[in-house]
Coordinates of C-alpha atoms and ligand atoms in Angstrom, one line a residue:
M10 CA 0.0 0.0 0.0
A11 CA 2.8 2.4 0.8
A12 CA 3.5 3.1 -2.8
M13 CA 5.3 6.4 -2.4
P14 CA 8.4 6.9 -0.3
I15 CA 8.0 8.7 2.9
Q16 CA 8.7 12.4 2.4
V17 CA 8.2 15.5 4.5
L18 CA 5.2 17.4 3.2
D19 CA 6.0 20.9 2.0
E20 CA 4.8 23.9 3.8
A21 CA 1.8 24.5 1.4
V22 CA 0.4 21.1 2.0
A23 CA 1.3 20.9 5.7
T24 CA -0.5 24.1 6.5
R25 CA -3.7 23.1 4.8
I26 CA -3.9 20.1 7.0
A27 CA -6.2 20.6 10.0
A28 CA -3.4 19.8 12.5
G29 CA -4.4 19.0 16.0
E30 CA -3.5 17.1 19.0
V31 CA -3.9 13.5 18.0
V32 CA -2.8 11.9 21.3
E33 CA -5.5 12.6 23.8
R34 CA -5.5 9.4 25.7
P35 CA -4.0 5.9 25.4
A36 CA -6.9 4.8 23.1
S37 CA -5.8 7.5 20.7
V38 CA -2.4 5.9 20.4
V39 CA -4.0 2.6 19.8
K40 CA -6.2 4.1 17.1
E41 CA -3.3 5.8 15.2
L42 CA -1.1 2.7 15.3
V43 CA -4.0 0.4 14.2
E44 CA -4.8 2.7 11.4
N45 CA -1.1 2.7 10.3
A46 CA -1.2 -1.1 10.3
L47 CA -4.3 -1.1 8.2
D48 CA -2.9 1.5 5.8
A49 CA 0.1 -0.8 5.4
G50 CA -2.3 -3.6 4.2
A51 CA -2.0 -5.7 7.3
R52 CA -4.1 -8.9 7.5
T53 CA -3.3 -9.4 11.1
V54 CA -3.2 -6.7 13.8
S55 CA -2.3 -7.6 17.4
V56 CA -2.7 -5.0 20.2
E57 CA -1.4 -5.5 23.6
T58 CA -1.7 -3.0 26.5
E59 CA -0.7 -2.8 30.1
G60 CA -1.7 -0.4 32.9
G61 CA -4.5 1.3 31.0
G62 CA -2.1 1.8 28.1
V63 CA 0.2 4.1 30.1
N64 CA 2.7 1.4 30.9
L65 CA 2.6 -0.3 27.5
I66 CA 0.9 -0.2 24.1
R67 CA 2.2 -2.6 21.5
V68 CA 0.7 -2.9 18.0
S69 CA 2.1 -5.5 15.6
D70 CA 1.1 -6.0 12.1
D71 CA 2.0 -8.1 9.0
G72 CA 1.8 -5.2 6.7
A73 CA 4.3 -3.8 4.2
G74 CA 6.8 -2.6 6.7
I75 CA 8.8 0.7 6.6
P76 CA 11.9 0.7 4.4
A77 CA 15.1 1.0 6.5
A78 CA 16.1 4.2 4.8
E79 CA 12.8 5.9 5.7
L80 CA 12.6 4.9 9.4
E81 CA 13.8 8.2 10.9
T82 CA 11.8 10.2 8.4
A83 CA 8.6 8.5 9.5
F84 CA 9.1 10.2 12.9
Q85 CA 9.4 13.7 11.5
R86 CA 6.4 16.0 11.6
Y87 CA 4.3 15.9 8.4
A88 CA 6.2 12.9 7.1
T89 CA 3.9 10.7 5.2
S90 CA 4.0 8.2 2.4
K91 CA 0.3 8.6 1.7
L92 CA 0.0 12.1 0.2
S93 CA 2.3 14.4 -1.6
S94 CA 0.2 17.3 -3.1
V95 CA -2.8 19.4 -2.2
A96 CA -4.7 17.6 -5.0
D97 CA -4.3 14.3 -3.2
L98 CA -6.1 15.7 -0.2
A99 CA -9.3 15.6 -2.2
R100 CA -9.3 11.9 -2.5
V101 CA -7.8 10.4 0.6
S102 CA -8.4 6.7 0.8
T103 CA -6.0 5.9 3.6
F104 CA -6.5 6.5 7.3
G105 CA -3.3 8.6 7.6
F106 CA -2.2 11.5 5.5
R107 CA -1.0 14.1 7.8
G108 CA 2.2 12.5 9.0
E109 CA 1.5 13.5 12.5
A110 CA 0.8 10.4 14.5
L111 CA 4.3 8.9 14.9
P112 CA 6.0 12.2 15.9
S113 CA 3.2 13.1 18.2
I114 CA 3.3 9.8 20.0
A115 CA 7.1 9.8 20.2
A116 CA 6.9 13.3 21.7
V117 CA 5.0 12.0 24.8
A118 CA 6.4 8.5 25.2
E119 CA 9.3 6.1 24.8
V120 CA 8.9 4.4 21.4
E121 CA 10.5 1.5 19.7
V122 CA 9.8 0.3 16.2
V123 CA 10.8 -3.0 14.7
T124 CA 10.0 -3.2 11.0
C125 CA 10.7 -5.4 8.1
T126 CA 9.8 -5.0 4.4
A127 CA 9.4 -7.8 1.9
G128 CA 12.7 -9.3 0.9
A129 CA 14.7 -7.4 3.5
P130 CA 17.3 -9.7 5.2
A131 CA 16.3 -8.6 8.8
G132 CA 14.1 -6.3 10.8
E133 CA 15.3 -2.8 11.5
V134 CA 15.0 -1.4 15.0
L135 CA 14.7 2.3 15.9
R136 CA 14.4 3.6 19.4
L137 CA 13.3 7.1 20.2
H138 CA 13.8 9.0 23.4
Q139 CA 11.7 12.2 23.8
G140 CA 11.0 12.2 20.2
Q141 CA 14.6 11.9 19.0
P142 CA 16.2 8.9 17.5
A143 CA 18.2 7.2 20.3
G144 CA 19.3 3.9 19.0
R145 CA 19.3 1.8 15.9
G146 CA 19.8 -1.9 15.3
Q147 CA 18.6 -5.0 13.6
R148 CA 16.5 -7.9 14.8
A149 CA 15.0 -10.9 13.2
R150 CA 11.4 -10.3 12.2
A151 CA 8.9 -11.4 9.6
R152 CA 7.5 -8.8 7.3
G153 CA 5.5 -6.2 9.1
T154 CA 5.9 -3.6 11.9
T155 CA 5.7 -3.6 15.6
V156 CA 5.5 -0.3 17.4
T157 CA 6.0 -0.4 21.2
V158 CA 5.0 2.6 23.3
R159 CA 6.0 2.8 26.9
G160 CA 5.6 5.4 29.7
L161 CA 2.9 7.3 27.9
F162 CA 2.5 10.9 29.2
Q163 CA 5.2 10.4 31.9
T164 CA 6.7 13.7 30.8
V165 CA 3.3 15.4 30.5
P166 CA 1.8 15.4 34.0
A167 CA -1.2 17.5 32.9
R168 CA -2.3 14.7 30.5
L169 CA -1.6 12.0 33.0
K170 CA -3.8 13.7 35.5
F171 CA -6.6 13.9 33.0
L172 CA -6.7 10.2 32.4
K173 CA -9.4 8.2 34.1
S174 CA -9.1 4.8 35.9
N175 CA -7.3 2.0 34.1
A176 CA -10.7 0.3 33.7
T177 CA -12.1 3.3 31.9
E178 CA -9.0 3.7 29.6
N179 CA -9.1 -0.1 28.9
A180 CA -12.8 0.2 28.0
H181 CA -11.9 3.0 25.5
I182 CA -9.1 0.9 24.1
A183 CA -11.4 -2.1 23.7
R184 CA -14.0 0.1 22.0
V185 CA -11.4 1.3 19.5
V186 CA -10.2 -2.1 18.6
S187 CA -13.7 -3.5 18.5
G188 CA -14.7 -0.8 16.0
Y189 CA -11.9 -1.7 13.6
A190 CA -12.7 -5.4 14.0
L191 CA -16.2 -4.6 12.8
A192 CA -15.1 -2.3 10.0
F193 CA -12.5 -4.9 8.8
P194 CA -14.0 -8.4 9.1
G195 CA -11.3 -9.6 6.8
V196 CA -8.5 -8.7 9.2
R197 CA -7.6 -10.8 12.2
F198 CA -7.6 -8.6 15.3
S199 CA -6.5 -9.5 18.7
L200 CA -6.5 -7.5 21.8
R201 CA -4.7 -8.4 25.1
I202 CA -5.2 -6.2 28.1
D203 CA -2.9 -6.8 31.0
G204 CA -2.3 -10.3 29.7
R205 CA -6.0 -11.1 29.4
H206 CA -7.4 -12.1 26.0
V207 CA -10.1 -9.5 25.4
L208 CA -10.9 -9.9 21.7
A209 CA -9.8 -12.1 18.9
T210 CA -11.5 -12.1 15.5
G211 CA -10.8 -14.7 12.8
G212 CA -10.6 -12.4 9.8
S213 CA -13.1 -14.5 7.9
G214 CA -14.3 -11.5 6.0
R215 CA -17.8 -12.0 7.2
L216 CA -19.3 -9.2 9.3
I217 CA -21.4 -11.6 11.4
D218 CA -18.3 -13.5 12.5
A219 CA -16.7 -10.2 13.7
A220 CA -20.0 -9.2 15.4
I221 CA -20.1 -12.5 17.3
E222 CA -16.6 -11.8 18.7
V223 CA -17.4 -8.2 19.6
Y224 CA -21.0 -8.6 20.9
G225 CA -21.3 -12.3 21.7
V226 CA -23.4 -15.0 20.0
E227 CA -26.5 -14.1 21.9
V228 CA -26.6 -10.5 20.7
A229 CA -25.3 -11.3 17.3
R230 CA -28.3 -13.5 16.8
G231 CA -30.5 -10.4 17.0
L232 CA -28.7 -8.7 14.1
M233 CA -30.0 -8.6 10.6
P234 CA -27.9 -7.9 7.5
I235 CA -28.7 -4.7 5.7
A236 CA -30.5 -5.4 2.5
A237 CA -28.5 -3.4 -0.1
P238 CA -30.4 -2.1 -3.1
A239 CA -29.1 -3.4 -6.4
M240 CA -28.5 0.1 -7.9
P241 CA -27.3 2.4 -5.1
P242 CA -28.2 6.0 -5.8
G243 CA -25.4 8.5 -6.1
G244 CA -22.7 5.8 -5.7
I245 CA -23.6 5.6 -2.0
T246 CA -23.6 2.0 -0.8
I247 CA -24.9 1.1 2.6
S248 CA -24.0 -2.3 4.1
G249 CA -23.7 -3.7 7.6
M250 CA -26.1 -5.1 10.2
I251 CA -28.8 -3.7 12.3
S252 CA -30.7 -5.0 15.3
Q253 CA -34.2 -6.4 15.3
P254 CA -36.5 -4.1 17.1
S255 CA -36.5 -6.5 20.0
L256 CA -32.8 -6.1 20.6
T257 CA -32.1 -2.6 22.0
R258 CA -29.7 -0.7 24.1
A259 CA -30.0 2.0 26.7
N260 CA -27.7 4.3 24.9
R261 CA -26.2 5.1 21.5
D262 CA -22.8 3.5 22.1
S263 CA -23.7 0.4 20.0
L264 CA -24.2 2.4 16.9
S265 CA -21.0 2.0 14.8
L266 CA -20.8 4.2 11.8
F267 CA -18.1 3.8 9.2
V268 CA -17.4 5.9 6.1
N269 CA -15.2 4.1 3.7
R270 CA -14.3 2.0 6.7
R271 CA -13.3 4.9 8.9
A272 CA -15.1 5.0 12.2
I273 CA -16.9 8.3 12.5
S274 CA -19.4 10.0 14.8
S275 CA -22.2 11.9 13.2
R276 CA -25.3 13.2 14.9
P277 CA -27.3 13.5 11.7
L278 CA -26.5 9.9 10.7
A279 CA -27.2 8.5 14.1
Y280 CA -30.5 10.3 13.9
A281 CA -31.1 8.8 10.4
V282 CA -30.7 5.3 11.8
E283 CA -33.0 6.0 14.8
E284 CA -35.6 7.7 12.6
A285 CA -35.8 4.5 10.6
Y286 CA -36.8 2.7 13.8
H287 CA -39.5 5.2 14.4
G288 CA -42.5 3.6 16.1
L289 CA -40.6 0.3 16.7
L290 CA -38.7 1.1 19.9
M291 CA -39.7 2.1 23.3
P292 CA -38.8 5.6 24.3
G293 CA -35.2 5.8 25.6
R294 CA -34.2 2.6 23.8
H295 CA -31.7 2.6 20.9
P296 CA -30.8 0.2 18.2
L297 CA -27.6 -1.6 17.8
A298 CA -26.1 -1.1 14.4
I299 CA -23.0 -1.5 12.3
I300 CA -23.4 0.8 9.3
N301 CA -20.8 0.9 6.5
I302 CA -21.2 3.8 4.1
S303 CA -19.1 3.5 1.0
L304 CA -18.9 6.3 -1.4
P305 CA -16.3 7.8 -3.8
P306 CA -13.5 9.4 -1.8
E307 CA -14.1 12.8 -3.4
E308 CA -17.6 12.8 -2.0
V309 CA -16.3 13.1 1.6
D310 CA -13.9 15.4 3.3
V311 CA -12.0 13.6 6.1
N312 CA -9.9 16.6 6.9
V313 CA -12.2 18.6 9.0
H314 CA -11.4 17.2 12.5
P315 CA -8.1 16.8 14.3
T316 CA -8.6 13.1 15.0
K317 CA -10.7 12.6 11.9
A318 CA -13.6 11.5 14.1
E319 CA -16.0 13.6 12.1
V320 CA -16.2 14.0 8.3
K321 CA -18.0 16.3 5.9
F322 CA -20.1 15.0 3.0
R323 CA -20.4 16.9 -0.2
D324 CA -24.1 16.0 -0.2
E325 CA -25.1 15.2 3.3
R326 CA -28.7 14.9 2.5
A327 CA -28.1 12.1 0.0
V328 CA -26.1 10.1 2.6
F329 CA -28.7 10.7 5.2
T330 CA -31.4 9.5 2.9
A331 CA -29.4 6.5 1.8
V332 CA -28.8 5.4 5.4
Q333 CA -32.4 5.9 6.4
R334 CA -33.8 4.0 3.4
A335 CA -31.4 1.1 3.8
V336 CA -32.2 0.7 7.5
R337 CA -36.0 1.1 7.0
A338 CA -36.0 -1.3 4.0
T339 CA -34.2 -3.9 6.1
L340 CA -36.6 -3.5 9.0
V341 CA -39.7 -3.6 6.8
A342 CA -38.5 -6.7 4.9
Q343 CA -37.5 -8.6 7.9
A344 CA -39.6 -7.5 10.8
P345 CA -43.3 -6.6 11.1
V346 CA -43.8 -2.9 11.5
P347 CA -46.6 -2.2 14.0
R348 CA -49.2 0.4 13.2
M349 CA -48.6 3.8 14.7
E350 CA -51.2 5.3 16.9
E351 CA -51.8 8.9 17.8
P352 CA -50.4 9.7 21.2
L353 CA -52.9 10.3 23.8
A354 CA -52.5 14.0 24.3
T355 CA -55.8 14.9 25.9
Y356 CA -55.1 13.6 29.3
R357 CA -52.1 14.6 31.1
A358 CA -50.2 12.8 33.8
V359 CA -51.5 13.5 37.3
P360 CA -50.0 16.8 38.2
P361 CA -48.2 17.2 41.5
A362 CA -50.5 18.9 44.0
A363 CA -49.8 22.6 44.4
R364 CA -48.8 22.1 48.0
P365 CA -47.1 19.0 49.3
L366 CA -49.6 17.0 51.2
W367 CA -47.0 15.2 53.2
G368 CA -43.6 15.5 54.5
T369 CA -41.3 18.3 53.7
G370 CA -39.9 17.2 50.4
R371 CA -36.7 16.3 52.3
E372 CA -37.6 12.7 53.2
Q373 CA -34.9 10.1 52.9
H374 CA -36.5 8.4 50.0
P375 CA -34.2 7.3 47.3
P376 CA -33.1 9.9 44.8
P377 CA -35.7 10.1 42.0
A378 CA -34.4 9.3 38.6
G379 CA -37.3 10.9 36.8
P380 CA -39.0 14.0 38.2
P381 CA -37.1 17.2 38.7
A382 CA -35.3 17.2 42.0
G383 CA -37.1 18.9 44.8
T384 CA -40.6 18.2 43.4
P385 CA -42.3 16.4 46.2
S386 CA -44.6 13.6 44.9
P387 CA -48.0 13.7 46.5
P388 CA -49.3 10.4 47.6
L389 CA -51.9 8.6 45.5
P390 CA -55.4 8.4 46.9
A391 CA -56.8 5.0 47.7
L392 CA -57.9 3.5 44.4
R393 CA -60.6 1.0 43.6
V394 CA -59.8 -1.4 40.8
L395 CA -62.4 -1.6 38.1
G396 CA -60.5 -3.6 35.5
Q397 CA -57.8 -3.8 32.9
V398 CA -57.5 -2.3 29.4
A399 CA -55.4 -3.8 26.7
S400 CA -53.8 -6.1 29.3
T401 CA -51.6 -3.1 30.0
Y402 CA -53.4 -0.5 32.0
I403 CA -55.3 -0.9 35.3
V404 CA -58.5 1.1 35.4
A405 CA -59.4 2.4 38.8
E406 CA -61.7 4.8 40.5
G407 CA -60.4 7.4 42.9
P408 CA -62.2 10.1 44.9
D409 CA -61.8 12.6 42.2
G410 CA -62.0 10.7 39.0
L411 CA -60.9 7.8 36.8
Y412 CA -57.3 6.6 37.0
L413 CA -55.4 4.6 34.5
V414 CA -52.3 3.0 35.8
D415 CA -49.6 1.7 33.5
Q416 CA -48.9 -1.7 35.1
H417 CA -45.4 -2.0 34.0
A418 CA -44.3 1.5 35.0
A419 CA -46.1 1.2 38.3
H420 CA -44.4 -2.1 39.1
E421 CA -41.1 -0.7 38.1
R422 CA -41.5 2.1 40.6
V423 CA -42.4 -0.4 43.4
L424 CA -39.5 -2.7 42.6
Y425 CA -37.1 0.2 42.2
E426 CA -37.8 1.5 45.7
K427 CA -37.7 -2.0 47.3
Y428 CA -34.3 -2.7 45.7
R429 CA -32.9 0.7 46.7
R430 CA -34.0 0.0 50.3
Q431 CA -32.3 -3.4 50.3
L432 CA -29.2 -1.8 48.8
A433 CA -29.1 1.0 51.3
A434 CA -29.4 -1.6 54.1
H435 CA -26.7 -3.8 52.5
R436 CA -29.3 -6.6 52.6
V437 CA -30.0 -7.5 49.0
E438 CA -31.9 -10.7 49.0
V439 CA -30.3 -13.1 46.5
Q440 CA -31.5 -16.0 44.6
P441 CA -29.1 -18.7 43.7
L442 CA -29.5 -19.9 40.1
L443 CA -30.3 -23.6 39.9
K444 CA -27.4 -24.0 37.5
P445 CA -24.6 -21.4 37.3
T446 CA -25.2 -19.7 34.0
P447 CA -22.6 -18.3 31.6
F448 CA -23.0 -14.7 30.6
E449 CA -21.2 -13.3 27.6
V450 CA -20.1 -9.7 27.3
S451 CA -18.4 -7.5 24.8
P452 CA -14.7 -6.7 25.3
A453 CA -15.5 -3.3 26.6
G454 CA -18.3 -4.7 28.8
A455 CA -15.9 -7.3 30.2
E456 CA -13.5 -4.6 31.3
L457 CA -16.3 -2.8 33.0
L458 CA -17.6 -6.0 34.7
R459 CA -14.1 -6.8 36.0
A460 CA -13.8 -3.3 37.5
N461 CA -17.2 -3.5 39.1
L462 CA -17.4 -7.0 40.3
A463 CA -17.6 -5.9 43.9
T464 CA -20.4 -3.4 43.3
L465 CA -22.3 -6.1 41.4
A466 CA -21.8 -8.5 44.3
E467 CA -23.3 -5.9 46.7
A468 CA -26.1 -5.7 44.3
G469 CA -26.8 -9.4 44.5
F470 CA -25.0 -10.7 41.4
S471 CA -22.3 -13.1 42.0
L472 CA -20.2 -13.5 38.9
E473 CA -16.9 -15.2 38.3
P474 CA -14.7 -15.1 35.3
F475 CA -15.3 -18.0 33.0
G476 CA -13.4 -18.1 29.8
E477 CA -12.3 -15.1 27.6
H478 CA -15.2 -12.7 27.9
S479 CA -17.8 -14.6 29.7
Y480 CA -18.7 -14.9 33.3
L481 CA -20.5 -17.5 35.3
V482 CA -23.4 -16.2 37.2
R483 CA -24.3 -17.9 40.5
T484 CA -26.7 -15.6 42.2
I485 CA -29.1 -12.8 41.1
P486 CA -31.1 -10.4 43.2
A487 CA -34.3 -12.2 44.4
L488 CA -36.4 -9.4 43.0
L489 CA -35.2 -10.4 39.5
S490 CA -36.2 -14.0 39.7
G491 CA -38.6 -14.6 36.8
G492 CA -37.2 -11.5 35.1
D493 CA -34.5 -11.1 32.5
W494 CA -31.4 -10.7 34.6
A495 CA -29.0 -11.0 31.6
A496 CA -30.7 -8.1 29.9
A497 CA -30.6 -6.1 33.1
V498 CA -26.8 -6.5 33.5
R499 CA -26.2 -5.8 29.9
E500 CA -28.1 -2.6 30.1
V501 CA -26.0 -1.5 33.1
L502 CA -22.9 -2.3 31.1
D503 CA -24.2 -0.3 28.2
G504 CA -24.1 2.8 30.3
G505 CA -20.3 2.7 30.1
P506 CA -17.9 3.6 32.9
A507 CA -19.3 5.4 35.9
G508 CA -18.8 5.8 39.6
T509 CA -20.2 3.4 42.2
E510 CA -23.2 5.4 43.0
D511 CA -24.2 5.7 39.4
W512 CA -23.7 2.0 39.0
T513 CA -26.0 1.3 41.9
E514 CA -28.6 3.7 40.5
R515 CA -28.4 2.1 37.1
M516 CA -28.6 -1.3 38.6
A517 CA -31.8 -0.4 40.4
V518 CA -33.4 1.2 37.3
S519 CA -32.5 -1.7 35.1
L520 CA -33.5 -4.4 37.6
A521 CA -36.8 -2.7 38.1
C522 CA -37.4 -2.6 34.4
H523 CA -36.5 -6.2 33.7
A524 CA -38.3 -7.6 36.7
A525 CA -41.5 -5.7 36.4
V526 CA -44.7 -7.2 35.0
R527 CA -44.8 -6.7 31.3
A528 CA -47.4 -4.6 29.4
G529 CA -49.7 -7.1 27.7
K530 CA -49.9 -9.5 30.7
T531 CA -53.4 -10.1 31.9
L532 CA -53.7 -9.6 35.6
N533 CA -56.5 -10.8 37.9
L534 CA -58.2 -8.5 40.3
A535 CA -56.2 -9.6 43.3
E536 CA -52.9 -9.0 41.5
M537 CA -54.1 -5.5 40.4
R538 CA -55.2 -4.6 43.9
H539 CA -51.9 -5.8 45.3
L540 CA -49.9 -3.7 42.8
L541 CA -52.0 -0.6 43.5
R542 CA -51.6 -1.0 47.3
E543 CA -47.8 -1.2 46.8
L544 CA -47.8 1.8 44.5
E545 CA -49.8 3.8 47.0
Q546 CA -47.0 3.2 49.5
A547 CA -44.2 4.2 47.3
S548 CA -42.3 7.4 48.0
L549 CA -42.7 8.7 44.5
P550 CA -45.6 6.8 43.1
R551 CA -46.3 9.0 40.1
T552 CA -43.4 8.3 37.9
C553 CA -41.4 5.2 37.0
P554 CA -37.7 5.3 37.6
H555 CA -37.2 6.5 34.0
G556 CA -39.4 9.5 34.7
R557 CA -42.4 8.4 32.7
P558 CA -45.8 8.7 34.4
T559 CA -47.2 5.7 36.2
V560 CA -50.7 7.2 36.5
L561 CA -53.0 9.2 34.3
R562 CA -56.1 10.8 35.8
I563 CA -59.3 11.8 34.0
G564 CA -60.9 14.1 36.6
N565 CA -64.7 14.0 37.3
D566 CA -64.8 17.7 36.3
H567 CA -63.3 16.7 32.9
L568 CA -65.8 13.9 32.4
E569 CA -68.6 16.3 33.2
R570 CA -67.3 18.9 30.7
E571 CA -66.8 16.3 28.0
F572 CA -70.3 14.9 28.5
G573 CA -71.8 18.4 28.4
R574 CA -73.1 18.3 31.9
R575 CA -71.3 21.4 32.8
G576 CA -70.1 24.5 30.8
Ligands
ADP14 P1 0.4 9.1 8.3 O1 -0.2 7.8 8.7 O2 -0.5 10.3 8.4 O3 1.1 9.0 7.0 P2 2.1 8.6 10.6 O4 2.9 9.5 11.5 O5 1.1 7.8 11.3 O6 1.5 9.5 9.4 O7 3.1 7.6 9.9 C1 4.2 8.1 9.1 C2 4.5 7.1 8.0 O8 5.2 6.0 8.6 C3 3.4 6.6 7.2 O9 3.0 7.4 6.1 C4 3.9 5.2 6.7 O10 4.7 5.4 5.5 C5 4.9 4.9 7.8 N1 4.3 3.9 8.7 C6 3.8 4.1 10.0 N2 3.4 3.0 10.6 C7 3.5 2.0 9.7 C8 3.2 0.6 9.7 N3 2.7 0.0 10.7 N4 3.5 -0.1 8.6 C9 4.1 0.5 7.5 N5 4.4 1.8 7.4 C10 4.1 2.6 8.5
MG15 MG1 -0.9 7.4 10.6

């Protein structure tokens, strides 16, 4: 791939390049080195890190190698083999082109490169100290390049201070490598963190195989290949995989967007994907998707962002439409699309009373996840159950009108508060599983799990490492028995790194959601009464832990007005 020799870009080209700090955190080093490997045509890329990437980052590839005579040049600023004129900038097809990464990395770490080109008798070694060549030698090596980076940011205390915990940095690293593994299913990736095998893809060339390694078999089963139209309009081809509507995530982290195999973030495109799911997902849920956008290089400007995390399309509208159409077409072809109904706008959620009817608003109830802080939640009046609508809403009569209770949301509220109480008292009731059950996680998830095993144990989950990225689950919180505990844990991991308190809160929200009675389940009178009694006793009975209403009231006055009994 490196067809041209490495040369220092002349001033005119160099200054046109949106220069920027490329090395923000260890994961940025991993990103740059992996991209160099891919630019060199590697079929195998191995990444190894220690100490959150600060102690060691090593990336080895079997790519073209760097010619011995060019090794020092590669570490000069604006030295690149991928671009030589301003015109080239308009059709960049490699990841690199600014010649910035290697010198930037060498400026903030100790670097050693071992590289061997095809036919060379031995590998060439170059060591750099504070950005300057500090040793040269030869070592046996097959074709390819190994870059070893040690002591990252040791000379830049400000950067070092900004780094998060090792677990967080590891999760970022795992996310970077997972992204490339998905974008390049034909390349064999491996990632080892502190000696643990975190990810290994086979390089089969099939996206589903890479997705299985990254997300686990269970999740991958819920993915559907994007149906590509035979004649892509405007030369824009969309491929990849998207989740069935039943497989969702609590955040947008599992939306991977690639433009000509470059991982990018783009709000409009993320929106295009979500739009295509309109009416298929619960509020607050997001699809999981791997979207590859291929288009002629001159249609996209990758030189607008220092780390190239964002790109500019010549015709953004066309790309947006292509993504939306492809996703929607896939969903329509492979999943039933339910009819959309008008939202019920007439009746609003029960408003909080003007004056708190109880307490001072400073009770020691658990922190509300939904309603604005400081809004005291008035208690519910005693409700008389009349029946159930659509196997989803409990219809009840109160002193001042008709009440509709969302059975799932109400149960969520009840379970959330119970669980928070158990957690606060360090007395979470646990339920041993009849058979210890394996639980698979993504590499990033595995890092988070490892770092939070103690918090999870407090929360009632006892997990022990079991194989590469799976865990054996022995107990779950008793409140979750009968619920989908695996989905609950997965959702908590989806939230990414966070402090212990946030984890506990997430645990509670997620457990409540997955243990609560589903919408669509027929309840008998006794069950409905029991649920309403429990809801009446909740501290914040009027919203579920996500902040959605549990109860709608249609006041007697409203009924009178609507029936024309009163003006
Ligand atoms: P850029 O990727 O923008 O060209 P870098 O600083 O990342 O700049 O790399 C400088 C040059 O070093 C590249 O243009 C390439 O020729 C060479 N190089 C870096 N890493 C590798 C690698 N793993 N294999 C082959 N060549 C490499
Ligand atoms: Mg590069």
